Amino acid sequence: MRISQRDARTLAEVVPGETLQGVQLLEPQNGSGALDWYTEMDIAIYQGKLLLLGMNDSNQLVLYQVG
Amino acid sequence: MNSRALYQLPCTTPGKEMARAWQWQHATEGILALVYVSDIAKWYPTSTTLTLLLLDVNTGKLLQSASWTLPLVVIETLRLISDPLTATWMIGSLEWRSDGLYHIAVRTVAPGLPVTTLFDEQENDMTSLNPLYTMYAHERKCVVVYRKSAPYFHGNSTIYVGSIDLETKKEEHILVGSADSAMVWTDERTALVLALNPRTAGIWGFQLSRYDAAFHTKDWQQELYPRLTETITPVLQGENDFEWLGVNAAISPGPLLDERGEATWVVGATLMDVFRFRGHGHTSTEASQLPRKVDMLIWLNAAGDELQRCSETIGLRVQMCRVQSTIVGVDLLNGRWRLWNWTPQQAASFQSVVWLDASL
C-alpha cells in the first residue's frame, strides 16, 4: 500500500510517499444495494497524520499512523 | 512520511471481511473508539464476540475495553456513533440470527460499558433488510437509514429511515422512496439520497433528493441524467435486465458559491455494461476496460439545479473530495487508477490527470 500527500492543484507529491509493505485495507461492508459500496475505507486524519486500520502480512488487525 | 503501528487489535478470527467501525469520542482529544468482531465460534452453538475499545491515539494506549458474546448471531456490518449529550456509544449492526432472518439492531453502551438493545428491526419472509446505509445521532435521536427489498423481490426495493428517541425509546420509521440501489450522504443539516431506479414509463435513471438531517422535510428531488455516448449499449435502451449493469456513484460537497457561501454538491456516477461478463464473475479492473458505459460528473447548486457538467468521461469506483474550490477525484478507467482534479467554476474539463502506479 502506498500513501502520498499531494497538492490539490498540481496533483504532485509534496513529500516523498510512504509504502506500507504487506498491509491491506479491509473489505467494504456494504455490497448489494449500495451505489458507493467501495468508498468505505478505514482511514481518518488526526493532527495532520493519517490513521489507517488494515491487515498486516501476519493477518493481524493493526491501527497504523502515517505522516 | 513515516509510519508506525499504533495498536494491534486482539482478534482470534481476523479477516479482511470482518465487520468493524470506529469513531472519535466527542469533546476529547485523540480518544478513538473501535468496535469489531473479535471472535467467531463457527461450530454449533455458533456465536460472535463484539469488542469495543477506547484508545488514546496520542500514546497508542488502551484506555478501556469491553466484549460481548452474542449467541447464534453472524454480524455482517457494523456502525458506531456517539451521543455527546449522554456520553453513550451506539453500535449499529446488520446481523443474521438463528431465526433465519436478517436484523438491524442498535445497542447502546453507557459509560461503564454495559450494553442494552435500543432497536431491533427484523426482516420478514417477504422482504429482506440490506444494506444498512448509515447511522448517525441527531437531536437526541439515533437515525438509521436502510433498505427493504420488495416483497418476494417483485417490484422496487424501498429506503427507510428509522429514528429512535434516546430517552423515550420511541421509534418512527419514514418511507423515503424506492430504489434498486442507493447512496446516502449526510452532514449536520442536510441528507442527500441518490437513488437508482429501473425504468418507469420508459425512463431509467437517478433521482437525487435533499432532506433535512432528520428526514422530516423533503426539500426537492431532481432527476439526474447520465451522458449517453455514441457507443450506447443496447442494454440501456432495450428491455434487458437493468440489474446487470455495474453501477458506482459518489457525492462530494462542491465549491461554495460566491460571497453567499451557498452549499453545492458534485455527483459522479458510472454505469458499465457488464452484461458481456455473463456466466462468471468479474473484477472492477476488468469491468473498467469495457468500452460501453454511461457516466456523469455534475455540479449542482443547493436547489439541485445543474451548474456545470464535466465534459470528461469518468471511470468506475469514483471517489471525490473538495479542496477549497477544487474537486479532487480518483477512479478506475481502462484498467488503471488515476487521480484528477476539476474546478467546476472555471471549466468543464479536468484541470490535470495523473495516472497512478500501474501495479496498483
Short mmCIF file of C-alpha atoms in Angstrom, two decimals:
data_model
loop_
_atom_site.label_atom_id
_atom_site.label_comp_id
_atom_site.label_asym_id
_atom_site.label_seq_id
_atom_site.Cartn_x
_atom_site.Cartn_y
_atom_site.Cartn_z
CA MET A 1 0.00 0.00 0.00
CA ARG A 2 1.35 3.40 -0.96
CA ILE A 3 0.33 6.64 0.77
CA SER A 4 1.20 10.01 -0.66
CA GLN A 5 0.36 13.60 0.11
CA ARG A 6 -0.33 15.68 -2.99
CA ASP A 7 -1.01 19.26 -3.94
CA ALA A 8 -4.69 19.59 -4.87
CA ARG A 9 -3.92 21.96 -7.78
CA THR A 10 -0.98 20.19 -9.39
CA LEU A 11 -1.55 16.67 -8.03
CA ALA A 12 2.20 16.46 -7.47
CA GLU A 13 3.54 14.73 -4.37
CA VAL A 14 4.54 17.36 -1.81
CA VAL A 15 6.61 14.97 0.29
CA PRO A 16 8.02 11.55 -0.56
CA GLY A 17 5.31 8.92 -0.18
CA GLU A 18 5.30 6.02 2.26
CA THR A 19 4.87 2.37 1.38
CA LEU A 20 3.36 0.00 3.91
CA GLN A 21 4.68 -3.40 2.93
CA GLY A 22 2.26 -6.27 3.28
CA VAL A 23 -0.59 -4.14 4.61
CA GLN A 24 -4.03 -4.43 3.06
CA LEU A 25 -7.23 -2.50 3.60
CA LEU A 26 -10.28 -4.34 4.88
CA GLU A 27 -13.13 -5.21 2.55
CA PRO A 28 -16.06 -2.78 2.35
CA GLN A 29 -19.00 -3.92 4.46
CA ASN A 30 -21.80 -2.82 2.16
CA GLY A 31 -22.38 -4.65 -1.09
CA SER A 32 -25.62 -5.17 -2.89
CA GLY A 33 -27.91 -2.16 -2.86
CA ALA A 34 -25.20 0.43 -2.16
CA LEU A 35 -24.02 2.59 -5.06
CA ASP A 36 -20.96 3.72 -3.11
CA TRP A 37 -20.00 0.41 -1.51
CA TYR A 38 -16.37 0.86 -2.49
CA THR A 39 -15.94 4.23 -0.74
CA GLU A 40 -15.85 2.75 2.75
CA MET A 41 -12.26 2.95 3.88
CA ASP A 42 -10.89 2.69 7.38
CA ILE A 43 -8.91 5.92 7.40
CA ALA A 44 -9.06 9.16 9.38
CA ILE A 45 -6.95 12.28 9.79
CA TYR A 46 -5.70 13.27 13.25
CA GLN A 47 -3.39 16.22 13.83
CA GLY A 48 -2.23 16.18 10.21
CA LYS A 49 -1.46 12.47 10.24
CA LEU A 50 -3.31 9.59 8.68
CA LEU A 51 -4.78 6.82 10.80
CA LEU A 52 -5.39 3.59 8.96
CA LEU A 53 -6.89 0.28 10.02
CA GLY A 54 -5.52 -2.61 7.99
CA MET A 55 -4.37 -6.22 7.96
CA ASN A 56 -0.66 -6.81 8.17
CA ASP A 57 1.17 -9.69 6.49
CA SER A 58 0.61 -11.83 9.60
CA ASN A 59 -3.17 -11.40 9.26
CA GLN A 60 -3.35 -9.19 12.31
CA LEU A 61 -5.64 -6.18 12.54
CA VAL A 62 -3.49 -3.13 13.18
CA LEU A 63 -4.10 0.59 13.57
CA TYR A 64 -1.32 2.50 11.79
CA GLN A 65 -0.29 6.13 11.92
CA VAL A 66 1.28 7.62 8.79
CA GLY A 67 2.64 11.12 8.34
CA MET B 1 6.42 10.47 5.69
CA ASN B 2 6.86 7.86 8.36
CA SER B 3 4.60 5.09 9.53
CA ARG B 4 4.22 3.15 12.74
CA ALA B 5 1.87 0.58 14.14
CA LEU B 6 -0.10 2.27 16.91
CA TYR B 7 -2.08 -0.66 18.22
CA GLN B 8 -2.73 -4.28 17.33
CA LEU B 9 -6.33 -5.24 17.93
CA PRO B 10 -6.83 -8.54 19.80
CA CYS B 11 -8.69 -10.85 17.46
CA THR B 12 -8.86 -14.64 17.21
CA THR B 13 -10.50 -14.76 13.77
CA PRO B 14 -9.08 -11.88 11.72
CA GLY B 15 -10.03 -11.46 8.10
CA LYS B 16 -10.34 -8.66 5.56
CA GLU B 17 -14.10 -9.06 5.53
CA MET B 18 -14.55 -8.60 9.27
CA ALA B 19 -17.22 -6.20 10.46
CA ARG B 20 -15.88 -3.11 12.22
CA ALA B 21 -16.48 0.60 12.83
CA TRP B 22 -14.67 3.43 14.56
CA GLN B 23 -15.47 6.89 15.80
CA TRP B 24 -13.85 9.72 17.71
CA GLN B 25 -15.08 10.31 21.24
CA HIS B 26 -16.88 13.62 21.47
CA ALA B 27 -15.15 16.50 23.26
CA THR B 28 -11.94 14.63 23.96
CA GLU B 29 -8.60 15.00 22.24
CA GLY B 30 -7.48 11.90 20.43
CA ILE B 31 -9.73 9.27 22.05
CA LEU B 32 -10.81 6.80 19.41
CA ALA B 33 -13.47 4.12 19.86
CA LEU B 34 -13.28 0.94 17.79
CA VAL B 35 -15.86 -1.81 17.66
CA TYR B 36 -15.18 -5.03 15.77
CA VAL B 37 -15.87 -8.74 15.60
CA SER B 38 -13.06 -10.18 17.68
CA ASP B 39 -14.09 -13.83 17.72
CA ILE B 40 -16.39 -16.13 15.78
CA ALA B 41 -17.36 -19.59 17.01
CA LYS B 42 -18.20 -21.33 13.76
CA TRP B 43 -19.33 -24.67 15.20
CA TYR B 44 -22.65 -25.13 16.92
CA PRO B 45 -23.57 -23.36 19.08
CA THR B 46 -22.18 -20.57 16.96
CA SER B 47 -21.56 -17.12 18.39
CA THR B 48 -19.98 -13.80 17.60
CA THR B 49 -17.98 -11.73 20.05
CA LEU B 50 -18.07 -7.96 19.70
CA THR B 51 -15.30 -5.91 21.27
CA LEU B 52 -15.34 -2.17 21.94
CA LEU B 53 -12.02 -0.45 22.62
CA LEU B 54 -11.23 3.10 23.68
CA LEU B 55 -7.73 4.08 22.53
CA ASP B 56 -5.64 7.14 23.17
CA VAL B 57 -4.22 7.85 19.72
CA ASN B 58 -1.60 10.20 21.15
CA THR B 59 0.05 7.41 23.13
CA GLY B 60 -1.30 4.26 21.47
CA LYS B 61 -2.54 3.08 24.88
CA LEU B 62 -5.72 1.17 25.54
CA LEU B 63 -7.95 3.09 27.95
CA GLN B 64 -10.97 0.83 28.25
CA SER B 65 -12.42 -2.26 26.64
CA ALA B 66 -15.46 -4.49 26.81
CA SER B 67 -16.58 -7.61 24.94
CA TRP B 68 -19.96 -9.20 24.48
CA THR B 69 -20.60 -12.67 23.09
CA LEU B 70 -23.81 -12.89 21.06
CA PRO B 71 -25.03 -16.47 20.62
CA LEU B 72 -26.28 -17.65 17.22
CA VAL B 73 -25.53 -14.35 15.51
CA VAL B 74 -23.44 -13.52 12.43
CA ILE B 75 -22.62 -9.82 12.07
CA GLU B 76 -22.06 -8.52 8.54
CA THR B 77 -21.97 -4.74 9.03
CA LEU B 78 -21.14 -2.52 11.98
CA ARG B 79 -21.67 1.21 12.57
CA LEU B 80 -20.56 3.22 15.60
CA ILE B 81 -21.71 6.64 16.74
CA SER B 82 -21.72 8.56 19.99
CA ASP B 83 -24.33 10.73 21.60
CA PRO B 84 -22.42 13.61 23.19
CA LEU B 85 -25.28 14.58 25.49
CA THR B 86 -25.46 11.23 27.26
CA ALA B 87 -21.88 10.07 26.60
CA THR B 88 -23.40 6.93 25.15
CA TRP B 89 -21.99 4.83 22.34
CA MET B 90 -24.38 3.30 19.88
CA ILE B 91 -23.40 0.20 17.92
CA GLY B 92 -25.49 -0.45 14.81
CA SER B 93 -25.34 -3.80 13.11
CA LEU B 94 -26.76 -5.77 10.24
CA GLU B 95 -26.82 -9.32 11.52
CA TRP B 96 -28.16 -12.75 10.69
CA ARG B 97 -29.67 -14.70 13.55
CA SER B 98 -30.75 -18.21 14.31
CA ASP B 99 -34.35 -17.36 13.37
CA GLY B 100 -33.07 -17.35 9.80
CA LEU B 101 -33.72 -13.65 9.40
CA TYR B 102 -31.62 -10.55 9.00
CA HIS B 103 -31.95 -7.94 11.73
CA ILE B 104 -30.82 -4.35 12.02
CA ALA B 105 -30.02 -3.76 15.67
CA VAL B 106 -28.78 -0.77 17.64
CA ARG B 107 -27.17 -1.43 21.01
CA THR B 108 -26.25 1.33 23.40
CA VAL B 109 -23.15 1.26 25.55
CA ALA B 110 -23.19 3.55 28.60
CA PRO B 111 -20.00 5.00 30.18
CA GLY B 112 -19.38 1.93 32.36
CA LEU B 113 -19.71 -0.12 29.14
CA PRO B 114 -22.92 -2.03 29.97
CA VAL B 115 -24.79 -2.82 26.77
CA THR B 116 -28.55 -2.69 26.13
CA THR B 117 -30.58 -3.12 22.96
CA LEU B 118 -32.20 0.09 21.77
CA PHE B 119 -33.64 -1.01 18.45
CA ASP B 120 -34.27 -4.28 16.66
CA GLU B 121 -35.85 -4.33 13.21
CA GLN B 122 -36.17 -7.73 11.56
CA GLU B 123 -36.98 -8.75 8.05
CA ASN B 124 -39.94 -10.97 7.39
CA ASP B 125 -40.42 -13.82 4.99
CA MET B 126 -41.39 -11.45 2.20
CA THR B 127 -38.68 -8.81 2.39
CA SER B 128 -35.02 -8.67 3.27
CA LEU B 129 -33.05 -5.93 5.01
CA ASN B 130 -29.82 -4.83 3.33
CA PRO B 131 -27.80 -2.68 3.29
CA LEU B 132 -27.52 -0.56 6.41
CA TYR B 133 -26.54 2.67 4.63
CA THR B 134 -25.70 4.93 7.52
CA MET B 135 -26.39 5.72 11.14
CA TYR B 136 -25.95 8.99 12.99
CA ALA B 137 -27.06 10.91 16.09
CA HIS B 138 -29.32 13.91 15.58
CA GLU B 139 -31.12 15.90 18.29
CA ARG B 140 -31.14 13.13 20.89
CA LYS B 141 -32.21 10.60 18.33
CA CYS B 142 -30.44 7.76 16.63
CA VAL B 143 -31.13 7.82 12.89
CA VAL B 144 -30.73 4.61 10.88
CA VAL B 145 -31.07 4.50 7.08
CA TYR B 146 -31.62 1.12 5.49
CA ARG B 147 -33.19 -0.67 2.53
CA LYS B 148 -36.01 -3.19 2.46
CA SER B 149 -36.34 -5.36 -0.59
CA ALA B 150 -39.64 -5.56 -2.42
CA PRO B 151 -41.98 -8.34 -1.21
CA TYR B 152 -40.81 -11.60 -2.74
CA PHE B 153 -38.39 -9.45 -4.76
CA HIS B 154 -41.13 -8.28 -7.14
CA GLY B 155 -41.19 -4.54 -7.72
CA ASN B 156 -38.91 -1.94 -6.24
CA SER B 157 -36.99 -2.00 -3.00
CA THR B 158 -37.60 0.86 -0.58
CA ILE B 159 -35.42 3.09 1.54
CA TYR B 160 -36.46 3.61 5.16
CA VAL B 161 -35.26 5.95 7.86
CA GLY B 162 -35.67 4.72 11.41
CA SER B 163 -35.48 7.32 14.13
CA ILE B 164 -35.21 6.22 17.76
CA ASP B 165 -35.59 8.67 20.64
CA LEU B 166 -32.74 8.01 23.05
CA GLU B 167 -34.83 8.92 26.11
CA THR B 168 -38.26 7.50 25.37
CA LYS B 169 -37.08 4.72 23.00
CA LYS B 170 -39.99 5.69 20.76
CA GLU B 171 -39.41 4.64 17.16
CA GLU B 172 -40.50 6.36 13.99
CA HIS B 173 -39.99 4.85 10.53
CA ILE B 174 -40.21 7.04 7.45
CA LEU B 175 -40.52 5.63 3.95
CA VAL B 176 -38.16 7.76 1.88
CA GLY B 177 -38.79 6.24 -1.53
CA SER B 178 -38.00 3.38 -3.83
CA ALA B 179 -34.56 2.43 -5.09
CA ASP B 180 -32.94 -0.52 -6.74
CA SER B 181 -29.79 0.73 -5.10
CA ALA B 182 -28.84 4.00 -3.45
CA MET B 183 -26.32 6.00 -1.50
CA VAL B 184 -26.83 8.40 1.39
CA TRP B 185 -24.72 11.47 2.15
CA THR B 186 -25.27 13.50 5.32
CA ASP B 187 -23.87 16.41 7.25
CA GLU B 188 -25.23 18.25 10.30
CA ARG B 189 -28.01 19.97 8.35
CA THR B 190 -28.65 18.00 5.21
CA ALA B 191 -29.26 14.49 3.96
CA LEU B 192 -28.93 13.61 0.28
CA VAL B 193 -30.22 10.36 -1.17
CA LEU B 194 -29.10 9.32 -4.62
CA ALA B 195 -31.43 6.56 -5.77
CA LEU B 196 -31.17 4.41 -8.86
CA ASN B 197 -34.50 3.15 -10.10
CA PRO B 198 -35.33 0.88 -13.00
CA ARG B 199 -37.27 2.37 -15.85
CA THR B 200 -40.60 3.94 -15.08
CA ALA B 201 -42.68 4.87 -18.11
CA GLY B 202 -39.73 4.07 -20.32
CA ILE B 203 -37.22 6.18 -18.40
CA TRP B 204 -34.48 4.91 -16.17
CA GLY B 205 -32.12 6.90 -14.11
CA PHE B 206 -31.02 8.56 -10.91
CA GLN B 207 -33.07 10.66 -8.57
CA LEU B 208 -31.27 12.93 -6.14
CA SER B 209 -33.35 14.09 -3.15
CA ARG B 210 -32.48 16.57 -0.45
CA TYR B 211 -33.90 16.31 3.07
CA ASP B 212 -33.26 17.96 6.39
CA ALA B 213 -30.94 15.92 8.60
CA ALA B 214 -33.89 14.32 10.45
CA PHE B 215 -35.58 13.34 7.17
CA HIS B 216 -38.73 15.21 8.23
CA THR B 217 -38.74 17.60 5.26
CA LYS B 218 -38.01 16.81 1.65
CA ASP B 219 -36.69 19.99 0.10
CA TRP B 220 -36.53 18.82 -3.50
CA GLN B 221 -35.97 15.93 -5.86
CA GLN B 222 -34.16 16.15 -9.16
CA GLU B 223 -33.72 13.68 -11.97
CA LEU B 224 -30.07 13.32 -12.97
CA TYR B 225 -29.32 12.20 -16.48
CA PRO B 226 -26.01 10.49 -17.30
CA ARG B 227 -24.31 11.27 -20.57
CA LEU B 228 -25.26 8.88 -23.35
CA THR B 229 -22.30 8.15 -25.58
CA GLU B 230 -22.35 7.26 -29.25
CA THR B 231 -21.48 3.71 -28.30
CA ILE B 232 -24.54 3.45 -26.13
CA THR B 233 -25.19 -0.06 -25.04
CA PRO B 234 -28.41 -1.73 -26.10
CA VAL B 235 -28.74 -2.90 -22.52
CA LEU B 236 -29.64 0.62 -21.54
CA GLN B 237 -32.15 1.11 -24.30
CA GLY B 238 -33.86 -2.20 -24.66
CA GLU B 239 -35.83 -4.46 -22.42
CA ASN B 240 -32.88 -6.29 -20.95
CA ASP B 241 -32.34 -6.69 -17.26
CA PHE B 242 -31.32 -3.40 -15.79
CA GLU B 243 -29.73 -5.02 -12.81
CA TRP B 244 -26.97 -6.48 -14.93
CA LEU B 245 -25.34 -3.06 -15.02
CA GLY B 246 -22.38 -2.35 -12.81
CA VAL B 247 -23.13 0.99 -11.16
CA ASN B 248 -20.95 3.15 -8.95
CA ALA B 249 -21.67 6.63 -7.58
CA ALA B 250 -20.21 9.19 -5.20
CA ILE B 251 -21.17 12.58 -3.77
CA SER B 252 -18.90 15.34 -2.51
CA PRO B 253 -19.51 18.84 -1.22
CA GLY B 254 -18.79 21.26 -4.07
CA PRO B 255 -17.19 24.71 -4.14
CA LEU B 256 -19.05 27.35 -2.15
CA LEU B 257 -20.95 29.77 -4.36
CA ASP B 258 -19.70 33.36 -4.43
CA GLU B 259 -19.83 35.52 -1.33
CA ARG B 260 -23.10 33.94 -0.24
CA GLY B 261 -21.29 30.79 0.69
CA GLU B 262 -24.19 28.69 -0.59
CA ALA B 263 -23.63 24.96 -0.36
CA THR B 264 -23.21 22.95 -3.58
CA TRP B 265 -22.56 19.32 -4.37
CA VAL B 266 -20.77 17.29 -7.00
CA VAL B 267 -22.27 13.97 -8.05
CA GLY B 268 -20.38 11.38 -10.07
CA ALA B 269 -21.75 8.10 -11.37
CA THR B 270 -20.77 5.42 -13.85
CA LEU B 271 -22.87 2.63 -15.32
CA MET B 272 -20.91 -0.10 -17.06
CA ASP B 273 -22.43 -2.69 -19.33
CA VAL B 274 -21.17 -5.78 -17.54
CA PHE B 275 -23.70 -7.84 -19.45
CA ARG B 276 -20.95 -9.44 -21.51
CA PHE B 277 -19.46 -10.97 -18.36
CA ARG B 278 -22.43 -13.31 -18.30
CA GLY B 279 -21.69 -16.64 -16.71
CA HIS B 280 -18.80 -15.69 -14.49
CA GLY B 281 -17.76 -13.05 -12.03
CA HIS B 282 -15.55 -10.11 -12.85
CA THR B 283 -13.28 -7.67 -11.13
CA SER B 284 -13.60 -3.90 -11.14
CA THR B 285 -10.43 -3.75 -13.22
CA GLU B 286 -11.98 -5.99 -15.87
CA ALA B 287 -15.21 -4.02 -15.84
CA SER B 288 -13.37 -0.72 -16.18
CA GLN B 289 -11.99 -1.85 -19.54
CA LEU B 290 -15.40 -2.33 -21.11
CA PRO B 291 -15.99 0.21 -23.85
CA ARG B 292 -19.70 0.56 -23.34
CA LYS B 293 -20.76 2.72 -20.45
CA VAL B 294 -22.55 5.87 -19.48
CA ASP B 295 -21.41 8.30 -16.84
CA MET B 296 -21.91 11.74 -15.33
CA LEU B 297 -19.97 14.21 -13.25
CA ILE B 298 -22.09 17.23 -12.45
CA TRP B 299 -22.00 20.22 -10.14
CA LEU B 300 -25.32 21.10 -8.51
CA ASN B 301 -26.45 24.11 -6.50
CA ALA B 302 -28.39 24.00 -3.23
CA ALA B 303 -31.66 23.62 -5.15
CA GLY B 304 -30.32 20.67 -7.13
CA ASP B 305 -30.02 22.62 -10.37
CA GLU B 306 -27.13 21.74 -12.67
CA LEU B 307 -24.42 24.41 -12.66
CA GLN B 308 -21.78 22.61 -14.66
CA ARG B 309 -21.35 19.24 -16.33
CA CYS B 310 -17.88 17.81 -16.71
CA SER B 311 -17.00 17.03 -20.31
CA GLU B 312 -14.58 14.26 -19.31
CA THR B 313 -15.51 10.64 -19.01
CA ILE B 314 -15.10 9.11 -15.58
CA GLY B 315 -14.33 5.56 -14.64
CA LEU B 316 -15.53 3.06 -12.08
CA ARG B 317 -15.28 3.40 -8.31
CA VAL B 318 -15.09 7.16 -8.37
CA GLN B 319 -14.31 8.91 -5.09
CA MET B 320 -14.08 12.65 -4.60
CA CYS B 321 -13.32 15.34 -2.07
CA ARG B 322 -13.33 19.13 -2.10
CA VAL B 323 -10.16 21.14 -1.52
CA GLN B 324 -11.25 24.79 -1.49
CA SER B 325 -12.79 25.30 -4.94
CA THR B 326 -11.22 22.19 -6.48
CA ILE B 327 -12.71 18.73 -6.65
CA VAL B 328 -10.06 16.02 -6.43
CA GLY B 329 -11.12 12.59 -7.56
CA VAL B 330 -9.83 9.12 -8.14
CA ASP B 331 -11.31 6.48 -10.43
CA LEU B 332 -10.54 3.30 -12.32
CA LEU B 333 -10.54 3.74 -16.09
CA ASN B 334 -9.38 1.22 -18.68
CA GLY B 335 -7.82 -0.93 -16.01
CA ARG B 336 -5.72 1.86 -14.46
CA TRP B 337 -6.26 4.01 -11.39
CA ARG B 338 -5.90 7.72 -11.94
CA LEU B 339 -6.11 10.92 -9.97
CA TRP B 340 -7.72 14.05 -11.39
CA ASN B 341 -8.88 17.46 -10.35
CA TRP B 342 -11.73 19.60 -11.59
CA THR B 343 -12.57 23.21 -10.89
CA PRO B 344 -16.21 23.36 -11.99
CA GLN B 345 -16.46 27.13 -11.58
CA GLN B 346 -13.77 27.57 -14.23
CA ALA B 347 -14.09 24.81 -16.81
CA ALA B 348 -15.99 21.76 -17.95
CA SER B 349 -12.79 19.76 -18.37
CA PHE B 350 -10.34 18.36 -15.85
CA GLN B 351 -7.51 20.63 -14.80
CA SER B 352 -4.99 17.79 -14.61
CA VAL B 353 -4.85 14.00 -14.62
CA VAL B 354 -2.19 11.75 -13.08
CA TRP B 355 -2.14 8.03 -13.82
CA LEU B 356 -1.17 6.13 -10.72
CA ASP B 357 1.31 3.29 -10.47
CA ALA B 358 0.22 0.57 -12.91
CA SER B 359 0.97 -2.08 -10.31
CA LEU B 360 -1.87 -0.83 -8.11
#
